[in-house]
Amino acid sequence: MPNKQISAAAAAELIRDGDTVTTSGFVGIGVPEELLVALETRFVETARPRDLTLFFAAGQGDGKDRGLNRLGHEGLLARVIGGHWGLIPKVAALATAGKIAAYNLPQGVISHLYRDIAAGRPGTLSRVGLGTFVDPRLEGGKINDVTHDEIVSVLEVGGAEHLFYRALPVHVALLRGTSADPAGNISMEREALVIDNLAQAMAAKNSGGVVIVQVERMVARHGLNPRDVVIPGALVDAVVVAAPENHHQTFATPYSHAFSGQFRVEADTVPEMPLTPRKVIARRAAFELPINGVVNLGIGMPEGVAAVAGEEKLLPHLTLTAEPGVIGGQPASGLDFGAAVNTDAIVPQSAQFDFYDGGGLDIAVLGMAQVDARGNVNVSRFGPKLAGAGGFINISQNARAVVFAGTFTSVGLDLAVSEAGVEIRSEGRVTKFVEAVEQVTFSGPLAAAAGKKVLYVTERAVFRLRPEGVELVEIAPGIDLERDVLAHMAFAPEMAPEIAEMDARLFAEGPMGLRVDLLHLDLDDRVALSADKAQLFLNFEKMRVRAPGDVNKVRARVEAVCAPLGHRVDVVANYDGARIDEEVEDAWVAMVQQMEDRFYGTVTRYSGSAFMRMKLGAAFAREVRPHVFETATEARAFLSAARGGSFL
């Protein structure tokens, strides 16, 4: 068997004019830097190869010179099809200047395209991208006016619209692993991710192309455990041993045993976030975290949610994920983004997007740059600035619930946070809530039609998506509605029947006790009997009921208190500040009816919120006695009159 090890310069010679080249990597993880350096050097010195098509899924760069930025030379590239462009400004500049044909497609779609190309299919059929700039009825994913070919089309399958993404042959795959034997078998034991390496290798090989893999070391022939081999030697044409400086684990970390999963680290080593507007936003988003749920956190502002979840001791009750294949643990940030510590598993990126596209995410917390009245969000294109969608479209379109997080305005914004709330020292010069987004990365109308739960969280106000559009539901203490919110929106939002004040704990130092709220650890205190065991007090103040498990916990606690009594009890229930999500409203009413049938005598309920009283009255009127009052005094007076005596 031949020895497949060659030099980086010899590997670069294998790439011909006009080839379609795919590369591995996510930010700085798994990027074949040695191969990219060699390709750039060859072009600079010889002006060859020319007119390449670059085909990549995740962003691969440091925002400056490394990664795919090395290919940002006029003449080297003729066409680029990519998922995320924000980290490769040198290539993005060629696209926005119209010097190359260029497309921005969803990261997960490109990941799946690799598999479909490998399998010889004509392309990828997906609902991902409908209603966004990728939809050919909008922009078709095209970045500039010199891009003419239609590579996305609309097809109706099974009575529903889908987008069809056309496959293309892959002539060269530039990939990366850790160890290789002379036959080209590749392992990835020191890499933070496995990404799409196997699918890319198969796509190139089955296209009649060349597979070149960068590694950090060679081992003896047959020296790798076959279970550790990610790319079999039969798929590999050449292996290049990289210089250490071109094979860092990430663009921020040369090597971390925690990122490779070799060892676990203490979970409490993450420093506490300072109390800033960023933390206020992360905290409010954390209120939506589903216990025992699967979560995706985007890059930037949403990264703070993981830190808040750590401070609130919630991480053991969540499964955090990242789109390149991380399941469990705590995601890293910055140029380490994509890596994670204490993970449960690292899976291929395409498998992760299978799970995401199928609705596996309970919630996603993502950034937002522009929002319009219909609830559309733009994070991908702002005039000449090309960020790209990355995995945003797959994630936001298919997660069961989405929180978009960001400051209310930007550029020059100066805020102070204290227990009094938010003080605006200097307003931002850029408005985020605009009349119409420049590019639709998330379709509000499609999400609203599907009944998706969507929140837009800022440091001073919270909005939600309704069928009518964006609705204002919360405002921070210290903020004037007209002066600080409505005056800085290019549209008039819908107004909730009652606009609540954002929770005071968001603006105070120290832990919020969110673990108690979300886990309902205080149910023993919320369900209590009077001394004579004749009255039951149910304190649901500020309680959030959003899942069947929440309903079952309340049922179990009431049963535990009432079942041993042997007689009925009169009930006063406090619903001040309570939130019962629409998805579990029927289950809650059914539970209350069961408790009334089994244990309750006269029941009164109260809430200071007129909207909550109306909602409770409408809900309970279907099945139970809807005695709902504004104050505890009124509720107790009714109970006293019903019992024919004084209330104790």
XYZ file of C-alpha atoms in Angstrom:
648
model
C 0.000 0.000 0.000
C 1.337 3.481 -0.839
C 2.289 6.041 1.768
C -0.157 8.901 1.233
C 1.813 11.529 3.130
C 2.867 14.477 0.964
C 3.935 18.081 1.548
C 1.466 20.947 1.790
C 2.924 22.489 -1.372
C 2.416 19.221 -3.267
C -1.169 19.063 -1.990
C -1.881 22.566 -3.307
C -0.652 21.441 -6.746
C -3.511 18.912 -6.885
C -6.082 21.725 -7.190
C -6.871 22.724 -10.790
C -8.381 25.812 -12.370
C -12.179 25.839 -12.069
C -12.377 23.191 -9.354
C -15.104 23.201 -6.706
C -13.335 23.091 -3.346
C -14.982 22.324 -0.013
C -13.304 22.922 3.328
C -13.946 21.716 6.868
C -14.168 23.919 9.943
C -16.336 25.879 12.339
C -14.928 29.308 13.288
C -11.375 28.119 14.081
C -12.166 24.498 14.928
C -11.134 21.882 12.386
C -9.920 24.457 9.854
C -7.179 22.981 7.576
C -4.990 26.073 7.987
C -1.826 24.437 6.644
C -3.599 23.547 3.398
C -5.140 27.011 3.061
C -1.731 28.636 3.602
C -0.257 26.425 0.885
C -3.076 27.206 -1.542
C -2.756 30.945 -0.938
C 1.032 30.792 -1.348
C 0.749 28.941 -4.644
C -1.732 31.482 -6.015
C 0.295 34.494 -4.894
C 3.451 33.060 -6.452
C 2.027 31.544 -9.651
C -1.498 33.001 -10.142
C -2.768 29.408 -10.120
C -5.201 27.837 -9.598
C -7.864 30.289 -10.804
C -11.645 30.595 -10.841
C -12.358 28.153 -8.033
C -15.827 27.573 -6.562
C -15.578 27.611 -2.764
C -18.285 25.560 -1.049
C -18.516 25.631 2.754
C -21.136 25.318 5.483
C -20.005 26.979 8.712
C -17.980 30.179 8.916
C -14.240 29.457 8.999
C -12.103 32.389 10.025
C -11.047 34.837 12.693
C -12.584 37.922 11.121
C -9.139 39.012 9.914
C -6.566 36.902 8.049
C -6.896 33.238 9.031
C -9.135 30.501 7.720
C -10.943 31.157 4.459
C -9.725 34.759 4.510
C -6.563 33.316 2.948
C -8.583 32.678 -0.212
C -9.824 36.258 -0.499
C -7.829 37.041 -3.656
C -9.389 38.311 -6.840
C -8.886 35.688 -9.548
C -8.484 32.774 -7.159
C -12.242 32.549 -6.596
C -14.981 32.812 -9.209
C -17.935 31.645 -7.121
C -18.612 31.076 -3.424
C -21.503 29.175 -1.854
C -21.369 29.493 1.914
C -23.366 29.475 5.109
C -21.761 32.129 7.304
C -19.730 35.033 5.931
C -19.111 37.257 8.950
C -15.760 35.694 9.850
C -14.324 35.937 6.329
C -14.385 39.666 5.484
C -11.780 39.317 2.716
C -13.981 36.882 0.796
C -17.136 38.832 1.697
C -15.598 41.993 0.236
C -15.220 40.232 -3.132
C -18.879 39.201 -2.962
C -20.337 42.568 -2.001
C -18.181 44.314 -4.637
C -19.593 42.006 -7.310
C -16.194 40.524 -8.182
C -17.408 36.948 -7.705
C -20.718 35.133 -7.946
C -21.854 34.459 -4.407
C -24.637 32.723 -2.496
C -25.631 32.554 1.148
C -27.495 29.343 1.991
C -28.509 27.944 5.405
C -25.622 26.165 7.116
C -27.683 23.071 7.863
C -28.820 22.800 4.247
C -25.215 22.830 3.020
C -24.327 20.237 5.639
C -27.110 18.023 4.284
C -26.089 18.763 0.702
C -22.741 17.071 1.372
C -24.565 13.844 2.203
C -26.892 14.135 -0.769
C -23.985 14.771 -3.149
C -22.218 11.733 -1.695
C -25.358 9.653 -2.278
C -25.680 10.809 -5.870
C -28.953 12.658 -5.290
C -29.856 15.700 -7.389
C -30.023 17.966 -4.353
C -31.580 18.586 -0.952
C -35.309 19.040 -0.376
C -36.151 21.030 2.730
C -38.667 23.465 4.179
C -35.770 25.392 5.699
C -35.533 28.844 4.143
C -39.150 29.315 3.107
C -40.187 32.931 3.523
C -36.584 34.102 4.016
C -34.096 35.700 1.632
C -33.122 32.182 0.507
C -36.584 31.671 -1.004
C -36.284 32.322 -4.768
C -39.436 34.453 -4.593
C -37.340 36.871 -2.519
C -33.594 36.681 -3.283
C -32.822 33.016 -3.881
C -29.782 33.306 -1.622
C -27.957 35.500 -4.148
C -25.595 38.068 -2.660
C -25.044 40.391 -5.643
C -26.244 41.326 -9.106
C -23.550 39.363 -10.951
C -24.901 36.111 -9.501
C -27.379 34.762 -12.050
C -27.728 30.979 -11.741
C -30.784 29.774 -9.842
C -29.647 27.095 -7.408
C -32.785 27.174 -5.222
C -36.300 26.436 -6.465
C -39.757 25.952 -4.949
C -41.384 22.523 -5.161
C -44.672 21.273 -3.772
C -44.342 17.851 -2.197
C -47.069 16.135 -0.194
C -49.269 19.195 -0.463
C -46.681 21.489 1.146
C -44.122 23.870 -0.261
C -40.442 22.955 -0.032
C -37.214 24.460 -1.271
C -34.999 22.359 -3.517
C -31.279 23.101 -3.256
C -29.407 21.870 -6.323
C -26.388 19.619 -5.836
C -23.021 20.299 -7.432
C -19.958 18.067 -7.901
C -17.116 18.474 -5.396
C -13.663 18.230 -6.973
C -11.468 18.812 -3.912
C -12.099 18.371 -0.177
C -9.623 20.072 2.187
C -10.221 18.480 5.579
C -8.564 18.059 8.943
C -8.019 15.332 11.548
C -5.617 14.523 14.352
C -3.782 11.326 13.414
C -3.241 9.443 10.169
C -1.602 6.193 9.222
C 0.278 5.821 5.908
C -2.864 4.392 4.271
C -4.769 7.611 5.005
C -7.040 6.438 7.811
C -7.896 9.539 9.850
C -8.826 9.887 13.529
C -9.941 13.071 15.317
C -9.217 12.411 18.996
C -7.750 15.855 19.730
C -10.282 17.842 17.711
C -13.100 19.718 19.424
C -15.620 18.699 16.720
C -16.051 16.140 13.937
C -18.261 18.470 11.836
C -18.918 17.198 8.251
C -15.563 15.595 7.478
C -16.864 12.149 6.541
C -19.725 13.445 4.375
C -17.414 15.917 2.614
C -14.889 13.197 1.900
C -17.590 10.938 0.486
C -19.037 13.788 -1.593
C -15.646 14.500 -3.171
C -14.737 10.859 -3.703
C -18.088 10.022 -5.323
C -17.751 13.113 -7.524
C -14.448 11.724 -8.821
C -12.554 14.300 -6.817
C -9.553 14.452 -4.498
C -9.583 14.299 -0.678
C -6.671 15.942 1.154
C -6.491 15.802 4.942
C -4.313 17.847 7.285
C -3.249 16.133 10.524
C -0.863 16.839 13.363
C 0.890 13.441 13.427
C 1.470 10.170 11.627
C 1.176 6.762 13.289
C 2.224 3.296 12.165
C 0.245 1.507 9.483
C -2.867 -0.046 11.060
C -1.946 1.819 14.246
C -5.417 3.342 14.705
C -8.325 1.678 16.457
C -10.943 1.260 13.705
C -13.603 2.684 16.028
C -11.572 5.899 16.209
C -11.285 6.285 12.447
C -13.598 9.067 11.224
C -12.439 9.161 7.591
C -11.425 5.753 6.164
C -8.243 5.625 4.121
C -10.179 4.454 1.074
C -11.622 7.977 0.833
C -8.320 9.814 1.308
C -5.880 10.653 -1.487
C -3.272 12.655 0.411
C -2.240 13.442 3.989
C -0.306 16.529 5.090
C 1.327 16.887 8.510
C 0.807 20.481 9.628
C 3.187 22.804 11.394
C 2.009 23.189 15.020
C 1.135 26.865 14.560
C -1.270 25.896 11.748
C -3.029 23.203 13.731
C -4.387 24.882 16.840
C -7.521 23.335 18.309
C -9.369 26.652 17.926
C -8.280 30.099 16.805
C -8.162 31.102 20.504
C -6.826 27.935 22.174
C -3.825 25.852 20.996
C -5.175 22.828 22.843
C -7.614 22.116 25.664
C -8.150 18.620 27.003
C -11.610 19.775 28.089
C -12.604 20.704 24.508
C -11.488 17.305 23.212
C -13.443 15.563 25.977
C -10.397 13.920 27.481
C -11.169 15.307 30.927
C -14.035 17.089 32.618
C -13.642 20.395 34.457
C -15.330 21.876 37.487
C -18.692 23.307 36.500
C -18.391 26.308 38.832
C -15.247 27.741 37.263
C -17.164 30.151 34.977
C -16.865 33.708 36.376
C -20.059 35.536 37.291
C -21.232 38.085 34.737
C -21.200 41.715 35.866
C -24.580 43.422 36.136
C -24.820 45.106 32.742
C -27.568 45.474 30.121
C -26.147 42.320 28.529
C -26.789 40.407 31.745
C -30.303 41.854 32.099
C -31.143 40.575 28.618
C -29.574 37.169 29.287
C -31.466 36.890 32.566
C -34.817 37.708 30.966
C -34.157 35.152 28.231
C -33.239 32.598 30.918
C -36.759 32.950 32.362
C -37.932 31.071 29.254
C -35.575 28.104 29.644
C -37.493 24.805 29.705
C -36.485 22.468 32.504
C -35.198 19.178 31.052
C -35.387 20.812 27.631
C -32.950 20.928 24.716
C -31.584 24.412 24.045
C -29.535 26.154 21.369
C -27.728 29.398 22.213
C -26.476 31.582 19.389
C -23.218 33.505 19.294
C -22.937 36.966 20.828
C -25.645 38.246 23.169
C -27.281 34.799 23.684
C -24.000 33.360 25.002
C -24.739 35.141 28.281
C -27.711 32.857 28.875
C -25.356 29.933 29.547
C -23.489 32.026 32.121
C -26.740 33.031 33.818
C -27.941 29.420 33.807
C -24.658 28.491 35.509
C -25.077 31.173 38.171
C -28.637 30.035 38.818
C -27.569 26.361 39.103
C -29.777 25.407 36.170
C -27.219 23.723 33.908
C -27.842 20.215 35.342
C -31.493 20.625 34.309
C -30.853 21.662 30.700
C -29.240 20.154 27.632
C -27.373 22.943 25.880
C -26.396 22.290 22.278
C -24.466 24.003 19.503
C -25.097 23.472 15.808
C -21.729 21.946 14.825
C -22.566 18.849 16.887
C -22.235 19.658 20.596
C -24.775 18.012 22.898
C -24.721 18.794 26.610
C -22.130 20.572 28.683
C -21.401 24.285 28.526
C -20.596 25.951 25.194
C -17.507 28.133 24.815
C -17.587 31.637 23.342
C -15.592 34.035 21.182
C -13.081 32.357 18.857
C -13.610 29.156 20.893
C -17.300 29.156 19.859
C -18.403 25.705 18.747
C -16.332 23.955 21.381
C -17.735 23.004 24.774
C -16.680 21.498 28.073
C -18.268 18.579 29.939
C -20.255 17.500 26.890
C -22.466 14.433 26.746
C -21.709 13.784 23.070
C -20.158 15.232 19.930
C -22.064 14.199 16.804
C -21.616 15.059 13.113
C -22.961 18.467 12.152
C -25.401 16.968 9.638
C -26.909 14.763 12.361
C -27.313 17.779 14.627
C -29.197 19.610 11.896
C -31.357 16.514 11.320
C -32.410 16.843 14.946
C -32.870 20.616 14.731
C -34.833 20.545 11.463
C -37.142 17.883 12.841
C -38.190 20.085 15.758
C -35.885 18.660 18.416
C -35.055 22.013 19.995
C -37.386 23.086 22.783
C -36.050 26.635 22.585
C -33.410 28.682 20.794
C -31.988 31.968 22.042
C -30.592 33.945 19.129
C -29.399 37.442 18.355
C -31.333 40.110 16.498
C -30.134 43.119 14.537
C -33.383 44.312 12.948
C -37.036 43.546 13.714
C -40.064 44.862 11.849
C -43.767 45.120 12.637
C -44.530 41.689 11.169
C -41.943 40.057 13.409
C -39.366 39.468 10.671
C -35.766 39.423 11.906
C -32.582 40.293 10.022
C -29.158 39.137 11.187
C -27.572 38.428 7.804
C -27.172 41.558 5.640
C -26.920 45.294 6.344
C -26.129 47.319 3.262
C -22.543 46.439 2.312
C -21.985 44.446 5.501
C -22.442 40.718 4.866
C -22.763 38.565 7.963
C -24.542 35.573 6.471
C -27.188 33.386 8.032
C -25.102 30.461 9.286
C -27.360 28.033 11.134
C -29.790 30.800 12.130
C -32.472 29.890 9.587
C -32.482 26.160 10.423
C -32.574 26.882 14.143
C -35.070 29.741 14.294
C -37.476 28.181 11.809
C -37.682 24.798 13.524
C -37.229 25.344 17.271
C -40.492 25.062 19.183
C -39.894 28.435 20.806
C -37.488 31.261 19.976
C -36.148 34.171 21.997
C -34.430 36.904 20.000
C -32.118 38.850 22.307
C -30.353 42.160 21.881
C -30.203 45.766 23.016
C -33.106 47.981 22.006
C -30.875 50.343 19.999
C -27.169 50.189 19.127
C -24.075 52.287 18.335
C -23.391 54.817 21.070
C -25.864 53.291 23.509
C -24.865 53.927 27.136
C -26.998 52.432 29.897
C -26.805 52.097 33.654
C -28.453 49.217 35.499
C -29.423 49.351 39.157
C -32.151 48.090 41.455
C -34.202 51.050 40.234
C -34.150 49.592 36.727
C -32.571 51.008 33.580
C -31.200 54.511 33.130
C -30.451 55.662 29.585
C -27.396 57.894 29.661
C -26.987 58.097 25.902
C -29.426 56.641 23.383
C -28.120 54.451 20.580
C -27.937 56.028 17.150
C -29.124 52.939 15.268
C -32.756 51.841 15.476
C -33.316 48.100 15.563
C -37.123 48.077 15.400
C -37.514 49.204 11.808
C -40.329 49.631 9.311
C -38.993 46.825 7.115
C -35.910 44.658 7.652
C -33.233 44.884 4.962
C -33.170 41.105 4.611
C -35.548 38.467 5.989
C -33.511 35.907 7.924
C -36.521 34.870 10.038
C -40.082 35.059 8.748
C -42.458 36.427 11.371
C -45.641 35.733 9.373
C -44.727 32.077 8.805
C -43.870 31.641 12.487
C -47.105 33.302 13.591
C -49.149 31.154 11.212
C -47.508 28.062 12.709
C -48.322 29.208 16.257
C -44.646 29.388 17.240
C -43.809 31.083 20.540
C -41.500 34.008 19.781
C -40.168 36.689 22.134
C -38.003 39.721 21.383
C -36.081 40.575 24.568
C -34.242 43.844 25.149
C -32.914 45.567 28.255
C -35.900 47.930 28.436
C -38.838 46.121 26.849
C -40.052 42.677 25.863
C -42.210 41.947 22.831
C -43.937 38.812 21.612
C -45.117 37.668 18.200
C -48.867 37.565 17.678
C -50.822 36.894 14.461
C -51.318 40.658 14.191
C -47.584 41.323 14.491
C -45.175 42.396 17.236
C -46.839 43.110 20.597
C -45.314 44.967 23.558
C -45.816 42.940 26.755
C -43.237 44.135 29.321
C -41.330 47.305 30.151
C -38.413 47.842 32.527
C -38.658 49.964 35.666
C -37.166 53.407 35.107
C -38.241 53.433 31.447
C -40.817 55.830 30.028
C -42.990 54.062 27.460
C -43.375 56.965 25.051
C -39.945 58.575 25.405
C -37.711 55.503 25.712
C -39.554 52.860 23.705
C -42.169 54.028 21.218
C -40.167 57.090 20.139
C -37.349 54.803 18.969
C -39.461 52.400 16.919
C -40.215 52.917 13.252
C -43.583 51.235 13.727
C -46.294 51.238 16.362
C -46.360 47.813 18.037
C -49.505 46.086 19.167
C -50.087 46.718 22.863
C -50.840 43.907 25.322
C -54.054 44.349 27.365
C -51.780 44.934 30.337
C -48.089 45.778 29.980
C -46.261 44.140 32.864
C -43.182 45.502 34.579
C -40.084 43.389 33.974
C -39.158 41.328 37.041
C -37.227 43.418 39.575
C -34.728 40.601 40.084
C -33.330 41.219 36.594
C -31.814 44.483 37.798
C -30.450 43.420 41.201
C -27.082 42.002 42.191
C -26.832 38.363 43.262
C -28.635 35.218 42.079
C -32.308 35.577 41.180
C -33.478 32.266 42.622
C -34.579 31.272 39.130
C -33.962 27.624 39.934
C -36.734 27.765 42.511
C -39.088 29.405 40.013
C -38.468 26.998 37.155
C -38.299 23.830 39.238
C -41.170 24.871 41.521
C -39.075 23.923 44.519
C -41.254 26.152 46.689
C -44.490 24.235 46.134
C -44.517 23.163 49.770
C -44.852 26.833 50.694
C -47.319 27.632 47.919
C -49.877 25.025 49.041
C -50.787 25.430 52.721
C -53.628 24.588 55.133
C -55.044 26.877 57.801
C -54.515 25.855 61.427
C -58.020 24.371 61.666
C -57.520 22.521 58.351
C -60.685 24.066 56.968
C -59.126 26.388 54.396
C -56.529 25.743 51.711
C -54.346 28.592 50.497
C -52.891 28.324 46.992
C -50.245 30.954 46.293
C -49.528 30.958 42.543
C -48.108 34.485 42.604
C -45.556 34.960 39.780
C -45.643 31.231 39.059
C -45.047 30.158 35.462
C -46.981 27.138 34.199
C -45.808 26.120 30.756
C -45.519 22.335 30.574
C -47.665 19.338 31.566
C -45.058 18.512 34.198
C -45.762 21.827 35.941
C -49.455 20.970 36.116
C -48.691 17.507 37.475
C -46.460 18.914 40.231
C -49.255 21.159 41.479
C -51.751 18.298 41.311
C -49.435 16.025 43.282
C -48.853 18.642 45.987
C -52.571 19.404 46.414
C -53.335 15.695 46.611
C -50.627 15.179 49.214
C -52.126 17.912 51.397
C -55.839 17.225 50.914
C -56.180 13.457 50.477
C -55.435 12.561 54.141
C -58.009 15.057 55.498
C -61.170 13.117 54.831
C -63.215 16.320 54.299
C -63.510 19.161 51.822
C -61.674 22.456 52.240
C -62.548 25.973 51.148
C -59.921 27.503 48.872
C -58.405 30.925 48.254
C -56.059 31.002 45.246
C -53.686 33.894 44.536
C -52.989 34.316 40.789
C -51.170 37.655 41.026
C -48.488 37.730 38.354
C -49.102 34.093 37.417
C -48.578 32.966 33.826
C -50.330 29.945 32.372
C -49.193 29.262 28.823
C -51.859 28.619 26.239
C -50.443 25.181 25.461
C -51.252 23.902 28.966
C -54.335 25.989 29.722
C -56.738 23.100 29.084
C -54.618 20.739 31.202
C -54.579 23.283 34.050
C -58.370 23.744 33.960
C -58.867 19.965 33.885
C -56.583 19.580 36.902
C -58.471 22.295 38.825
C -61.781 20.606 38.037
C -60.466 17.292 39.354
C -59.317 18.941 42.568
C -62.706 20.672 42.983
C -64.541 17.410 42.438
C -62.396 15.570 44.979
C -61.321 18.041 47.645
C -62.703 21.581 47.375
C -65.714 23.290 48.867
C -66.125 27.000 48.063
C -63.365 28.384 45.867
C -62.321 31.991 45.304
C -59.492 33.304 43.187
C -57.927 36.733 42.888
C -55.465 38.630 40.748
C -54.519 42.291 40.545
C -54.338 41.911 36.762
C -57.586 42.628 34.960
C -56.299 40.639 32.001
C -55.529 37.640 34.212
C -58.974 37.875 35.849
C -60.583 37.914 32.420
C -58.453 34.993 31.266
C -59.181 32.941 34.384
C -62.871 33.715 34.181
C -63.036 32.649 30.554
C -61.002 29.494 31.162
C -62.748 28.319 34.316
C -66.220 29.177 33.039
C -65.982 26.174 30.768
C -65.584 23.646 33.568
C -65.473 25.128 37.097
C -66.949 27.955 39.167
C -65.246 31.155 38.009
C -65.181 33.245 41.203
C -62.301 35.603 40.392
C -61.693 38.829 42.329
C -59.240 41.716 42.204
C -57.920 41.527 45.765
C -57.402 38.996 48.521
C -59.826 40.955 50.724
C -62.621 40.577 48.178
C -61.888 36.886 47.768
C -61.926 36.299 51.513
C -65.141 38.291 51.930
C -66.837 36.125 49.315
C -65.608 32.970 51.015
C -66.793 34.232 54.390
C -70.251 35.001 53.008
C -70.425 31.618 51.312
C -69.541 29.862 54.568
C -71.979 31.982 56.539
C -69.373 33.133 59.044
C -66.220 35.066 59.624
C -63.036 34.457 57.720
C -60.048 33.524 59.850
